[in-house]
PDB file of C-alpha atoms in Angstrom:
ATOM      1  CA  MET A   1       9.924 -17.426  10.264  1.00 81.00           C
ATOM      2  CA  ARG A   2       9.365 -13.987   8.830  1.00 89.00           C
ATOM      3  CA  LEU A   3      13.084 -13.910   7.767  1.00 92.00           C
ATOM      4  CA  PHE A   4      12.799 -17.487   6.112  1.00 94.00           C
ATOM      5  CA  GLY A   5       9.419 -16.216   4.249  1.00 94.00           C
ATOM      6  CA  LEU A   6      11.337 -13.033   3.008  1.00 95.00           C
ATOM      7  CA  ILE A   7      14.490 -15.213   1.727  1.00 96.00           C
ATOM      8  CA  LEU A   8      11.799 -17.673   0.171  1.00 97.00           C
ATOM      9  CA  SER A   9      10.110 -14.707  -1.515  1.00 97.00           C
ATOM     10  CA  ILE A  10      13.187 -13.454  -2.962  1.00 97.00           C
ATOM     11  CA  LEU A  11      13.889 -16.674  -4.442  1.00 98.00           C
ATOM     12  CA  VAL A  12      10.442 -16.764  -6.028  1.00 97.00           C
ATOM     13  CA  LEU A  13      11.287 -13.362  -7.355  1.00 97.00           C
ATOM     14  CA  PHE A  14      14.620 -14.401  -9.107  1.00 97.00           C
ATOM     15  CA  THR A  15      12.760 -17.421 -10.352  1.00 97.00           C
ATOM     16  CA  ALA A  16      10.134 -15.146 -11.828  1.00 97.00           C
ATOM     17  CA  MET A  17      12.785 -13.011 -13.435  1.00 96.00           C
ATOM     18  CA  LEU A  18      14.472 -16.101 -15.046  1.00 95.00           C
ATOM     19  CA  CYS A  19      11.038 -17.057 -16.649  1.00 94.00           C
ATOM     20  CA  SER A  20      10.477 -13.548 -17.801  1.00 94.00           C
ATOM     21  CA  VAL A  21      13.877 -13.989 -19.668  1.00 94.00           C
ATOM     22  CA  LEU A  22      13.188 -17.313 -21.105  1.00 93.00           C
ATOM     23  CA  PHE A  23       9.447 -17.506 -22.042  1.00 91.00           C
ATOM     24  CA  GLY A  24       7.573 -15.124 -24.673  1.00 84.00           C
ATOM     25  CA  VAL A  25       6.669 -14.996 -28.263  1.00 81.00           C
ATOM     26  CA  THR A  26      10.154 -16.911 -28.803  1.00 83.00           C
ATOM     27  CA  ASP A  27      11.201 -19.238 -25.970  1.00 86.00           C
ATOM     28  CA  ILE A  28      14.813 -19.129 -25.111  1.00 88.00           C
ATOM     29  CA  ALA A  29      16.849 -22.034 -23.672  1.00 86.00           C
ATOM     30  CA  PRO A  30      18.332 -21.501 -20.257  1.00 87.00           C
ATOM     31  CA  ALA A  31      21.825 -22.341 -21.572  1.00 87.00           C
ATOM     32  CA  ALA A  32      21.523 -19.337 -24.008  1.00 86.00           C
ATOM     33  CA  VAL A  33      20.969 -17.052 -20.952  1.00 85.00           C
ATOM     34  CA  TRP A  34      24.210 -18.086 -19.527  1.00 87.00           C
ATOM     35  CA  GLN A  35      26.081 -18.041 -22.869  1.00 87.00           C
ATOM     36  CA  SER A  36      24.775 -14.576 -23.457  1.00 85.00           C
ATOM     37  CA  PHE A  37      27.041 -13.172 -20.815  1.00 84.00           C
ATOM     38  CA  THR A  38      29.710 -15.736 -20.718  1.00 83.00           C
ATOM     39  CA  GLN A  39      30.222 -16.397 -24.585  1.00 83.00           C
ATOM     40  CA  TYR A  40      28.396 -13.589 -26.343  1.00 80.00           C
ATOM     41  CA  ASN A  41      28.462 -13.999 -30.073  1.00 80.00           C
ATOM     42  CA  GLY A  42      26.030 -11.446 -31.214  1.00 74.00           C
ATOM     43  CA  SER A  43      23.385 -13.863 -32.217  1.00 76.00           C
ATOM     44  CA  GLY A  44      19.554 -13.199 -32.422  1.00 76.00           C
ATOM     45  CA  ASP A  45      18.960 -15.080 -29.102  1.00 80.00           C
ATOM     46  CA  HIS A  46      21.941 -13.468 -27.146  1.00 87.00           C
ATOM     47  CA  LEU A  47      20.966  -9.876 -28.626  1.00 87.00           C
ATOM     48  CA  VAL A  48      17.419 -10.259 -27.490  1.00 88.00           C
ATOM     49  CA  ILE A  49      18.319 -11.533 -24.061  1.00 89.00           C
ATOM     50  CA  ARG A  50      20.735  -8.756 -23.155  1.00 89.00           C
ATOM     51  CA  THR A  51      18.981  -5.730 -24.838  1.00 89.00           C
ATOM     52  CA  ALA A  52      15.335  -6.819 -24.194  1.00 89.00           C
ATOM     53  CA  ARG A  53      14.440  -9.613 -21.932  1.00 93.00           C
ATOM     54  CA  VAL A  54      16.945  -8.840 -19.071  1.00 94.00           C
ATOM     55  CA  PRO A  55      16.184  -4.961 -18.895  1.00 94.00           C
ATOM     56  CA  ARG A  56      12.467  -6.070 -19.159  1.00 95.00           C
ATOM     57  CA  ALA A  57      12.558  -8.289 -16.095  1.00 96.00           C
ATOM     58  CA  LEU A  58      14.633  -5.759 -13.931  1.00 97.00           C
ATOM     59  CA  ILE A  59      12.445  -2.832 -14.928  1.00 96.00           C
ATOM     60  CA  ALA A  60       9.443  -4.811 -13.892  1.00 96.00           C
ATOM     61  CA  ALA A  61      10.954  -6.078 -10.490  1.00 97.00           C
ATOM     62  CA  ALA A  62      12.015  -2.400  -9.594  1.00 97.00           C
ATOM     63  CA  ALA A  63       8.799  -0.676 -10.583  1.00 96.00           C
ATOM     64  CA  GLY A  64       6.576  -3.286  -8.960  1.00 96.00           C
ATOM     65  CA  ALA A  65       8.644  -2.963  -5.767  1.00 97.00           C
ATOM     66  CA  CYS A  66       8.594   0.837  -5.898  1.00 97.00           C
ATOM     67  CA  LEU A  67       4.677   1.086  -6.523  1.00 96.00           C
ATOM     68  CA  ALA A  68       3.947  -1.645  -3.742  1.00 97.00           C
ATOM     69  CA  VAL A  69       6.112   0.164  -1.203  1.00 97.00           C
ATOM     70  CA  ALA A  70       4.690   3.653  -2.166  1.00 96.00           C
ATOM     71  CA  GLY A  71       1.083   2.167  -1.673  1.00 95.00           C
ATOM     72  CA  ALA A  72       1.737   0.548   1.691  1.00 96.00           C
ATOM     73  CA  ILE A  73       3.304   4.081   2.947  1.00 95.00           C
ATOM     74  CA  MET A  74       0.271   5.957   1.520  1.00 92.00           C
ATOM     75  CA  GLN A  75      -2.198   3.700   3.314  1.00 91.00           C
ATOM     76  CA  VAL A  76      -0.695   4.596   6.759  1.00 92.00           C
ATOM     77  CA  ILE A  77      -0.226   8.438   6.513  1.00 88.00           C
ATOM     78  CA  THR A  78      -3.514   8.708   4.966  1.00 85.00           C
ATOM     79  CA  ARG A  79      -5.300   5.927   6.992  1.00 83.00           C
ATOM     80  CA  ASN A  80      -7.097   4.860   3.999  1.00 83.00           C
ATOM     81  CA  PRO A  81      -6.941   1.299   2.911  1.00 84.00           C
ATOM     82  CA  ILE A  82      -7.439   2.012  -0.803  1.00 84.00           C
ATOM     83  CA  ALA A  83      -4.690   4.650  -0.914  1.00 85.00           C
ATOM     84  CA  SER A  84      -2.105   4.218  -3.639  1.00 89.00           C
ATOM     85  CA  PRO A  85      -0.129   6.365  -6.121  1.00 90.00           C
ATOM     86  CA  SER A  86      -2.645   5.620  -9.084  1.00 86.00           C
ATOM     87  CA  LEU A  87      -5.686   6.403  -7.232  1.00 82.00           C
ATOM     88  CA  PHE A  88      -4.576   9.193  -5.360  1.00 84.00           C
ATOM     89  CA  GLY A  89      -3.389  11.150  -8.388  1.00 86.00           C
ATOM     90  CA  VAL A  90       0.400  10.959  -7.945  1.00 91.00           C
ATOM     91  CA  ASN A  91       0.877   8.794 -11.037  1.00 90.00           C
ATOM     92  CA  SER A  92      -1.469  10.857 -13.237  1.00 90.00           C
ATOM     93  CA  GLY A  93       0.530  14.105 -12.269  1.00 91.00           C
ATOM     94  CA  ALA A  94       3.755  12.346 -13.190  1.00 91.00           C
ATOM     95  CA  SER A  95       2.389  11.209 -16.382  1.00 89.00           C
ATOM     96  CA  PHE A  96       1.018  14.772 -17.342  1.00 90.00           C
ATOM     97  CA  PHE A  97       4.449  16.573 -16.708  1.00 91.00           C
ATOM     98  CA  ILE A  98       6.161  13.713 -18.701  1.00 87.00           C
ATOM     99  CA  VAL A  99       3.854  14.210 -21.433  1.00 85.00           C
ATOM    100  CA  ILE A 100       4.476  18.032 -21.451  1.00 86.00           C
ATOM    101  CA  ALA A 101       8.186  17.558 -21.129  1.00 86.00           C
ATOM    102  CA  SER A 102       8.558  15.219 -23.968  1.00 80.00           C
ATOM    103  CA  GLY A 103       5.791  16.014 -26.305  1.00 74.00           C
ATOM    104  CA  TRP A 104       5.664  20.031 -26.017  1.00 77.00           C
ATOM    105  CA  LEU A 105       9.210  20.897 -24.599  1.00 77.00           C
ATOM    106  CA  GLY A 106      11.083  18.226 -26.624  1.00 76.00           C
ATOM    107  CA  VAL A 107      12.799  16.796 -23.661  1.00 77.00           C
ATOM    108  CA  THR A 108      14.506  13.467 -24.501  1.00 76.00           C
ATOM    109  CA  GLY A 109      16.966  12.578 -21.824  1.00 80.00           C
ATOM    110  CA  MET A 110      15.919  10.056 -19.327  1.00 82.00           C
ATOM    111  CA  GLN A 111      17.270  11.968 -16.400  1.00 85.00           C
ATOM    112  CA  SER A 112      15.458  15.130 -17.309  1.00 87.00           C
ATOM    113  CA  LEU A 113      12.147  13.142 -17.882  1.00 84.00           C
ATOM    114  CA  THR A 114      12.689  11.622 -14.492  1.00 89.00           C
ATOM    115  CA  LEU A 115      12.722  14.936 -12.826  1.00 91.00           C
ATOM    116  CA  ALA A 116       9.757  16.144 -14.695  1.00 90.00           C
ATOM    117  CA  ALA A 117       7.935  12.893 -13.307  1.00 91.00           C
ATOM    118  CA  LEU A 118       9.128  13.800  -9.809  1.00 92.00           C
ATOM    119  CA  LEU A 119       7.845  17.352 -10.120  1.00 93.00           C
ATOM    120  CA  GLY A 120       4.606  16.195 -11.460  1.00 92.00           C
ATOM    121  CA  ALA A 121       4.046  13.535  -8.509  1.00 92.00           C
ATOM    122  CA  ALA A 122       5.089  16.262  -5.855  1.00 92.00           C
ATOM    123  CA  ILE A 123       2.701  18.757  -7.222  1.00 94.00           C
ATOM    124  CA  SER A 124      -0.228  16.389  -7.498  1.00 92.00           C
ATOM    125  CA  GLY A 125       0.325  14.757  -4.276  1.00 88.00           C
ATOM    126  CA  PHE A 126       0.654  18.168  -2.549  1.00 90.00           C
ATOM    127  CA  ILE A 127      -2.661  19.248  -4.168  1.00 91.00           C
ATOM    128  CA  VAL A 128      -4.343  15.966  -2.967  1.00 88.00           C
ATOM    129  CA  PHE A 129      -3.136  16.346   0.702  1.00 83.00           C
ATOM    130  CA  LEU A 130      -4.152  20.049   0.709  1.00 85.00           C
ATOM    131  CA  LEU A 131      -7.601  19.198  -0.492  1.00 85.00           C
ATOM    132  CA  GLY A 132      -7.975  16.376   1.673  1.00 79.00           C
ATOM    133  CA  SER A 133      -7.031  18.362   4.706  1.00 76.00           C
ATOM    134  CA  VAL A 134      -9.569  21.241   4.169  1.00 77.00           C
ATOM    135  CA  GLY A 135     -12.108  21.731   6.909  1.00 69.00           C
ATOM    136  CA  ARG A 136     -12.371  21.457  10.677  1.00 69.00           C
ATOM    137  CA  ASP A 137     -12.084  17.860  10.954  1.00 66.00           C
ATOM    138  CA  GLY A 138      -8.754  17.625   8.896  1.00 64.00           C
ATOM    139  CA  MET A 139      -7.677  14.794   6.809  1.00 67.00           C
ATOM    140  CA  THR A 140     -10.257  12.082   6.729  1.00 70.00           C
ATOM    141  CA  PRO A 141     -10.236   8.798   4.514  1.00 69.00           C
ATOM    142  CA  VAL A 142     -13.235   9.914   2.513  1.00 72.00           C
ATOM    143  CA  LYS A 143     -11.983  13.203   2.050  1.00 79.00           C
ATOM    144  CA  ILE A 144      -8.514  12.339   0.890  1.00 80.00           C
ATOM    145  CA  THR A 145      -9.941   9.620  -1.468  1.00 79.00           C
ATOM    146  CA  LEU A 146     -12.476  12.217  -2.980  1.00 83.00           C
ATOM    147  CA  ALA A 147      -9.559  14.586  -3.469  1.00 86.00           C
ATOM    148  CA  GLY A 148      -7.070  11.861  -5.008  1.00 86.00           C
ATOM    149  CA  ALA A 149      -9.898  10.633  -7.427  1.00 85.00           C
ATOM    150  CA  SER A 150     -10.397  14.350  -8.482  1.00 89.00           C
ATOM    151  CA  ILE A 151      -6.860  15.289  -9.131  1.00 90.00           C
ATOM    152  CA  ALA A 152      -6.328  11.895 -10.839  1.00 89.00           C
ATOM    153  CA  ALA A 153      -9.198  12.534 -13.389  1.00 89.00           C
ATOM    154  CA  PHE A 154      -8.115  16.112 -13.708  1.00 91.00           C
ATOM    155  CA  PHE A 155      -4.702  15.395 -14.806  1.00 91.00           C
ATOM    156  CA  HIS A 156      -5.656  12.290 -16.934  1.00 86.00           C
ATOM    157  CA  SER A 157      -7.973  14.699 -18.786  1.00 87.00           C
ATOM    158  CA  LEU A 158      -5.250  17.286 -19.202  1.00 87.00           C
ATOM    159  CA  THR A 159      -2.992  14.558 -20.532  1.00 84.00           C
ATOM    160  CA  GLN A 160      -5.389  13.227 -22.943  1.00 80.00           C
ATOM    161  CA  GLY A 161      -6.398  16.795 -24.222  1.00 80.00           C
ATOM    162  CA  PHE A 162      -2.673  17.642 -24.828  1.00 77.00           C
ATOM    163  CA  MET A 163      -2.015  14.427 -26.683  1.00 75.00           C
ATOM    164  CA  LEU A 164      -5.106  14.958 -28.816  1.00 73.00           C
ATOM    165  CA  THR A 165      -3.557  17.998 -30.048  1.00 72.00           C
ATOM    166  CA  ASP A 166      -0.595  16.380 -31.673  1.00 66.00           C
ATOM    167  CA  GLY A 167      -1.266  12.906 -33.389  1.00 61.00           C
ATOM    168  CA  LYS A 168       2.508  12.252 -33.421  1.00 63.00           C
ATOM    169  CA  MET A 169       2.716  12.585 -29.433  1.00 62.00           C
ATOM    170  CA  PHE A 170      -0.316  10.505 -29.123  1.00 62.00           C
ATOM    171  CA  ASP A 171       1.145   7.625 -31.187  1.00 60.00           C
ATOM    172  CA  GLN A 172       4.495   7.778 -29.264  1.00 61.00           C
ATOM    173  CA  VAL A 173       3.047   7.882 -25.437  1.00 69.00           C
ATOM    174  CA  LEU A 174       0.006   5.921 -25.733  1.00 68.00           C
ATOM    175  CA  VAL A 175       1.283   2.524 -24.860  1.00 63.00           C
ATOM    176  CA  TRP A 176       3.493   4.081 -22.125  1.00 68.00           C
ATOM    177  CA  LEU A 177       0.545   5.662 -20.692  1.00 75.00           C
ATOM    178  CA  VAL A 178      -1.195   2.269 -20.351  1.00 77.00           C
ATOM    179  CA  GLY A 179       1.755   1.077 -18.227  1.00 83.00           C
ATOM    180  CA  SER A 180       4.387  -1.254 -19.858  1.00 86.00           C
ATOM    181  CA  VAL A 181       7.917  -2.535 -19.540  1.00 90.00           C
ATOM    182  CA  ALA A 182       8.404  -3.674 -23.113  1.00 85.00           C
ATOM    183  CA  GLY A 183      10.942  -1.771 -25.148  1.00 82.00           C
ATOM    184  CA  ARG A 184      13.029  -0.341 -22.450  1.00 86.00           C
ATOM    185  CA  ASP A 185      16.783  -0.715 -21.997  1.00 87.00           C
ATOM    186  CA  LEU A 186      19.126  -0.643 -19.076  1.00 91.00           C
ATOM    187  CA  PRO A 187      20.154   3.106 -19.359  1.00 91.00           C
ATOM    188  CA  MET A 188      16.458   3.852 -18.798  1.00 90.00           C
ATOM    189  CA  LEU A 189      16.636   1.917 -15.443  1.00 93.00           C
ATOM    190  CA  THR A 190      19.951   3.097 -14.472  1.00 93.00           C
ATOM    191  CA  ALA A 191      18.798   6.750 -14.815  1.00 92.00           C
ATOM    192  CA  VAL A 192      16.082   6.257 -12.329  1.00 94.00           C
ATOM    193  CA  VAL A 193      17.773   3.577  -9.857  1.00 95.00           C
ATOM    194  CA  PRO A 194      19.223   6.404  -7.551  1.00 95.00           C
ATOM    195  CA  TYR A 195      15.811   7.757  -6.987  1.00 96.00           C
ATOM    196  CA  MET A 196      14.209   4.504  -6.271  1.00 96.00           C
ATOM    197  CA  ALA A 197      17.113   3.314  -3.997  1.00 97.00           C
ATOM    198  CA  ILE A 198      16.694   6.749  -1.937  1.00 97.00           C
ATOM    199  CA  GLY A 199      13.057   6.207  -1.818  1.00 96.00           C
ATOM    200  CA  LEU A 200      13.349   2.466  -0.576  1.00 97.00           C
ATOM    201  CA  LEU A 201      16.071   3.307   1.687  1.00 97.00           C
ATOM    202  CA  LEU A 202      14.117   6.138   3.189  1.00 97.00           C
ATOM    203  CA  SER A 203      10.783   3.887   3.530  1.00 97.00           C
ATOM    204  CA  LEU A 204      12.989   1.250   5.461  1.00 96.00           C
ATOM    205  CA  LEU A 205      14.315   4.023   7.841  1.00 96.00           C
ATOM    206  CA  LEU A 206      10.743   5.226   8.608  1.00 95.00           C
ATOM    207  CA  SER A 207       9.193   1.862   9.239  1.00 95.00           C
ATOM    208  CA  ARG A 208       9.572   1.959  12.823  1.00 94.00           C
ATOM    209  CA  HIS A 209       7.779   5.361  12.988  1.00 93.00           C
ATOM    210  CA  LEU A 210       5.120   4.162  10.713  1.00 94.00           C
ATOM    211  CA  ASN A 211       4.353   1.632  13.308  1.00 93.00           C
ATOM    212  CA  VAL A 212       3.876   4.207  15.880  1.00 92.00           C
ATOM    213  CA  LEU A 213       1.661   6.311  13.472  1.00 89.00           C
ATOM    214  CA  LEU A 214      -0.647   3.323  13.069  1.00 87.00           C
ATOM    215  CA  MET A 215      -1.903   4.147  16.440  1.00 84.00           C
ATOM    216  CA  GLY A 216      -2.973   7.516  15.541  1.00 80.00           C
ATOM    217  CA  ASP A 217      -1.643  10.952  15.655  1.00 77.00           C
ATOM    218  CA  ASP A 218      -2.715  11.766  19.169  1.00 81.00           C
ATOM    219  CA  VAL A 219      -0.980   8.600  20.615  1.00 83.00           C
ATOM    220  CA  ALA A 220       2.124   8.971  18.362  1.00 82.00           C
ATOM    221  CA  GLN A 221       2.462  12.543  19.794  1.00 83.00           C
ATOM    222  CA  SER A 222       2.055  11.528  23.144  1.00 85.00           C
ATOM    223  CA  LEU A 223       4.871   8.939  22.555  1.00 77.00           C
ATOM    224  CA  GLY A 224       7.085  11.873  21.377  1.00 83.00           C
ATOM    225  CA  GLN A 225       6.851  11.264  17.656  1.00 86.00           C
ATOM    226  CA  LYS A 226       7.053  14.364  15.365  1.00 87.00           C
ATOM    227  CA  THR A 227       4.247  13.250  13.160  1.00 85.00           C
ATOM    228  CA  ALA A 228       4.402  16.076  10.765  1.00 83.00           C
ATOM    229  CA  ALA A 229       8.157  15.329   9.947  1.00 89.00           C
ATOM    230  CA  VAL A 230       7.291  11.571   9.637  1.00 90.00           C
ATOM    231  CA  LYS A 231       4.514  12.540   7.127  1.00 88.00           C
ATOM    232  CA  TRP A 232       6.484  14.731   5.253  1.00 88.00           C
ATOM    233  CA  LEU A 233       9.604  12.287   4.953  1.00 93.00           C
ATOM    234  CA  SER A 234       6.959   9.517   4.037  1.00 93.00           C
ATOM    235  CA  SER A 235       5.564  11.765   1.423  1.00 90.00           C
ATOM    236  CA  ALA A 236       8.818  12.281  -0.067  1.00 93.00           C
ATOM    237  CA  ALA A 237       9.641   8.669  -0.266  1.00 95.00           C
ATOM    238  CA  VAL A 238       6.436   8.119  -2.055  1.00 94.00           C
ATOM    239  CA  ILE A 239       7.171  10.851  -4.598  1.00 93.00           C
ATOM    240  CA  LEU A 240      10.540   9.368  -5.402  1.00 95.00           C
ATOM    241  CA  LEU A 241       9.140   5.920  -5.450  1.00 96.00           C
ATOM    242  CA  ALA A 242       6.237   6.551  -7.771  1.00 94.00           C
ATOM    243  CA  GLY A 243       7.845   9.247  -9.770  1.00 93.00           C
ATOM    244  CA  ALA A 244      10.564   7.156 -10.708  1.00 94.00           C
ATOM    245  CA  SER A 245       8.564   4.174 -11.404  1.00 94.00           C
ATOM    246  CA  VAL A 246       6.199   6.341 -13.781  1.00 92.00           C
ATOM    247  CA  ALA A 247       9.186   7.650 -15.617  1.00 90.00           C
ATOM    248  CA  VAL A 248      10.573   4.177 -16.674  1.00 92.00           C
ATOM    249  CA  ALA A 249       7.504   2.077 -17.008  1.00 91.00           C
ATOM    250  CA  GLY A 250       4.210   4.552 -17.013  1.00 88.00           C
ATOM    251  CA  PRO A 251       1.513   4.608 -14.743  1.00 89.00           C
ATOM    252  CA  ILE A 252       0.876   1.149 -13.778  1.00 91.00           C
ATOM    253  CA  ALA A 253      -2.230   0.640 -11.466  1.00 88.00           C
ATOM    254  CA  PHE A 254      -3.255  -1.304  -8.519  1.00 91.00           C
ATOM    255  CA  VAL A 255       0.003  -2.816  -7.574  1.00 94.00           C
ATOM    256  CA  GLY A 256       0.127  -0.339  -4.744  1.00 93.00           C
ATOM    257  CA  ILE A 257      -3.238  -1.544  -3.322  1.00 92.00           C
ATOM    258  CA  ILE A 258      -3.042  -5.252  -3.755  1.00 92.00           C
ATOM    259  CA  ILE A 259       0.372  -6.068  -2.434  1.00 95.00           C
ATOM    260  CA  PRO A 260       0.254  -4.295   0.862  1.00 94.00           C
ATOM    261  CA  HIS A 261      -2.873  -5.771   1.995  1.00 93.00           C
ATOM    262  CA  LEU A 262      -1.693  -9.147   1.042  1.00 93.00           C
ATOM    263  CA  VAL A 263       1.532  -8.696   3.116  1.00 95.00           C
ATOM    264  CA  ARG A 264      -0.391  -7.406   6.137  1.00 92.00           C
ATOM    265  CA  TYR A 265      -2.862 -10.376   5.913  1.00 90.00           C
ATOM    266  CA  ALA A 266       0.205 -12.722   5.626  1.00 92.00           C
ATOM    267  CA  ILE A 267       2.827 -11.416   8.159  1.00 89.00           C
ATOM    268  CA  SER A 268       0.873  -8.748  10.104  1.00 81.00           C
ATOM    269  CA  GLY A 269       0.997  -4.972  10.226  1.00 85.00           C
ATOM    270  CA  ASP A 270       4.752  -4.530  11.523  1.00 91.00           C
ATOM    271  CA  TYR A 271       6.149  -2.087   8.995  1.00 95.00           C
ATOM    272  CA  ARG A 272       9.645  -3.240   9.629  1.00 94.00           C
ATOM    273  CA  TRP A 273       8.540  -6.380   7.837  1.00 95.00           C
ATOM    274  CA  VAL A 274       5.856  -4.995   5.672  1.00 96.00           C
ATOM    275  CA  ILE A 275       8.143  -2.589   3.677  1.00 97.00           C
ATOM    276  CA  PRO A 276      10.738  -5.309   2.522  1.00 97.00           C
ATOM    277  CA  TYR A 277       7.990  -7.785   1.866  1.00 97.00           C
ATOM    278  CA  SER A 278       6.089  -5.392  -0.161  1.00 97.00           C
ATOM    279  CA  ALA A 279       9.188  -4.605  -2.174  1.00 97.00           C
ATOM    280  CA  VAL A 280       9.633  -8.155  -3.086  1.00 98.00           C
ATOM    281  CA  TRP A 281       5.918  -9.146  -3.506  1.00 97.00           C
ATOM    282  CA  GLY A 282       5.457  -6.075  -5.806  1.00 97.00           C
ATOM    283  CA  GLY A 283       8.327  -7.101  -7.921  1.00 97.00           C
ATOM    284  CA  ILE A 284       6.856 -10.684  -8.144  1.00 97.00           C
ATOM    285  CA  LEU A 285       3.384  -9.365  -9.093  1.00 96.00           C
ATOM    286  CA  LEU A 286       4.488  -7.120 -11.743  1.00 96.00           C
ATOM    287  CA  VAL A 287       6.953  -9.613 -13.217  1.00 97.00           C
ATOM    288  CA  THR A 288       4.559 -12.384 -13.410  1.00 96.00           C
ATOM    289  CA  ALA A 289       1.877  -9.981 -14.744  1.00 94.00           C
ATOM    290  CA  ASP A 290       4.281  -9.096 -17.561  1.00 94.00           C
ATOM    291  CA  ILE A 291       4.756 -12.584 -18.463  1.00 94.00           C
ATOM    292  CA  GLY A 292       1.191 -13.174 -18.577  1.00 91.00           C
ATOM    293  CA  SER A 293       0.531 -10.204 -20.723  1.00 90.00           C
ATOM    294  CA  ARG A 294       2.603 -12.025 -23.576  1.00 89.00           C
ATOM    295  CA  TYR A 295       0.318 -14.761 -23.768  1.00 87.00           C
ATOM    296  CA  ILE A 296      -3.266 -13.151 -23.888  1.00 84.00           C
ATOM    297  CA  ALA A 297      -3.124 -12.045 -27.548  1.00 76.00           C
ATOM    298  CA  MET A 298      -0.027 -13.909 -28.955  1.00 77.00           C
ATOM    299  CA  PRO A 299       1.776 -13.205 -30.926  1.00 78.00           C
ATOM    300  CA  GLU A 300       0.852  -9.473 -29.918  1.00 79.00           C
ATOM    301  CA  GLU A 301       1.504  -8.578 -26.506  1.00 82.00           C
ATOM    302  CA  VAL A 302      -0.836  -6.622 -24.101  1.00 85.00           C
ATOM    303  CA  PRO A 303       0.747  -3.756 -21.907  1.00 86.00           C
ATOM    304  CA  VAL A 304       1.477  -4.825 -18.264  1.00 90.00           C
ATOM    305  CA  GLY A 305      -0.872  -2.154 -17.031  1.00 88.00           C
ATOM    306  CA  VAL A 306      -3.756  -4.080 -18.662  1.00 86.00           C
ATOM    307  CA  MET A 307      -3.084  -7.189 -16.666  1.00 89.00           C
ATOM    308  CA  THR A 308      -2.591  -5.415 -13.372  1.00 91.00           C
ATOM    309  CA  ALA A 309      -6.028  -3.766 -14.002  1.00 88.00           C
ATOM    310  CA  ILE A 310      -7.590  -7.022 -14.752  1.00 88.00           C
ATOM    311  CA  ILE A 311      -6.183  -8.331 -11.288  1.00 88.00           C
ATOM    312  CA  GLY A 312      -6.481  -5.303  -9.388  1.00 87.00           C
ATOM    313  CA  VAL A 313     -10.130  -4.149 -10.038  1.00 84.00           C
ATOM    314  CA  PRO A 314     -11.855  -7.031  -8.272  1.00 86.00           C
ATOM    315  CA  PHE A 315      -9.384  -6.605  -5.521  1.00 84.00           C
ATOM    316  CA  PHE A 316     -10.175  -3.018  -5.229  1.00 80.00           C
ATOM    317  CA  VAL A 317     -14.035  -3.441  -5.132  1.00 80.00           C
ATOM    318  CA  TYR A 318     -13.543  -6.082  -2.428  1.00 80.00           C
ATOM    319  CA  ILE A 319     -11.421  -3.623  -0.128  1.00 79.00           C
ATOM    320  CA  ALA A 320     -13.667  -0.822  -0.746  1.00 72.00           C
ATOM    321  CA  ARG A 321     -16.784  -2.961   0.052  1.00 74.00           C
ATOM    322  CA  LYS A 322     -15.185  -4.049   3.581  1.00 70.00           C
ATOM    323  CA  GLU A 323     -14.783  -0.170   4.413  1.00 53.00           C
ATOM    324  CA  LYS A 324     -12.180  -1.140   6.935  1.00 51.00           C
ATOM    325  CA  LEU A 325      -9.085   0.915   7.966  1.00 42.00           C
ATOM    326  CA  ILE A 326      -5.734  -0.824   8.082  1.00 42.00           C
ATOM    327  CA  ARG A 327      -4.717  -2.459  11.324  1.00 41.00           C
TER     328      ARG A 327
END
């Protein structure tokens, strides 16, 4: 049943991606999509499909998958139901380092910007976990949340401050900082795909260990699990997934909160299924949110990060009010 549901979800994802290619300010006929790859003639529709619509759909699916899986993992290792790369400062740290690299250091290559994002995500994540673990009681959901919110605000303020010192830099990165998949191309995706693939593969390999970790550190250790190693490897997966996603699509928020909760509610908390379901459903959420963003202020487009915020804020308030740890 779960396998059937996963296959059905993959079909829904492909359907959403096809709709992303077909619909927008200018709708495109399905036949034109097929012909753009089999009988490419350089026409306007064919050019838009191959250079804009298809890369946009692929990037939205990839970024959504990575952010959702990163959120699912973070909620286990922090034992916090509202943990996600955006709320715990990982995205903010990656964004800050990209702004510094591109705006101040003049870095333009996507590989270099991706490495800057990964470095920023790692540093911010390390600081959050360090601050959240201070004290006799070690890491607690409240402490890690406060630490994450503080570091996210800190890096966000630094980013805004550096941008305001250079008006040109502000114009270049403002839309990207909101979170957007518009205006991206395939070379940008191919530059980050290796990091995304490693992060997703590592997440799948850790899924059994995450199930044990859900029982608590003491129980996991009594069963012979090396909890410290699992947490460090899980953190590495989160950094790869979040850093690569921020590098290509900006710091899109709330995907990592919404999807893991929906998946656990729908199929229970077995992480051997939560990880692949989160990847597929995260892709569906971001692709459909991107489609919706095209119609809010037609003919102008709203960045997809605004759409995920509209969806995610009420969901975040609901989860926060429940004050219930993940099962």
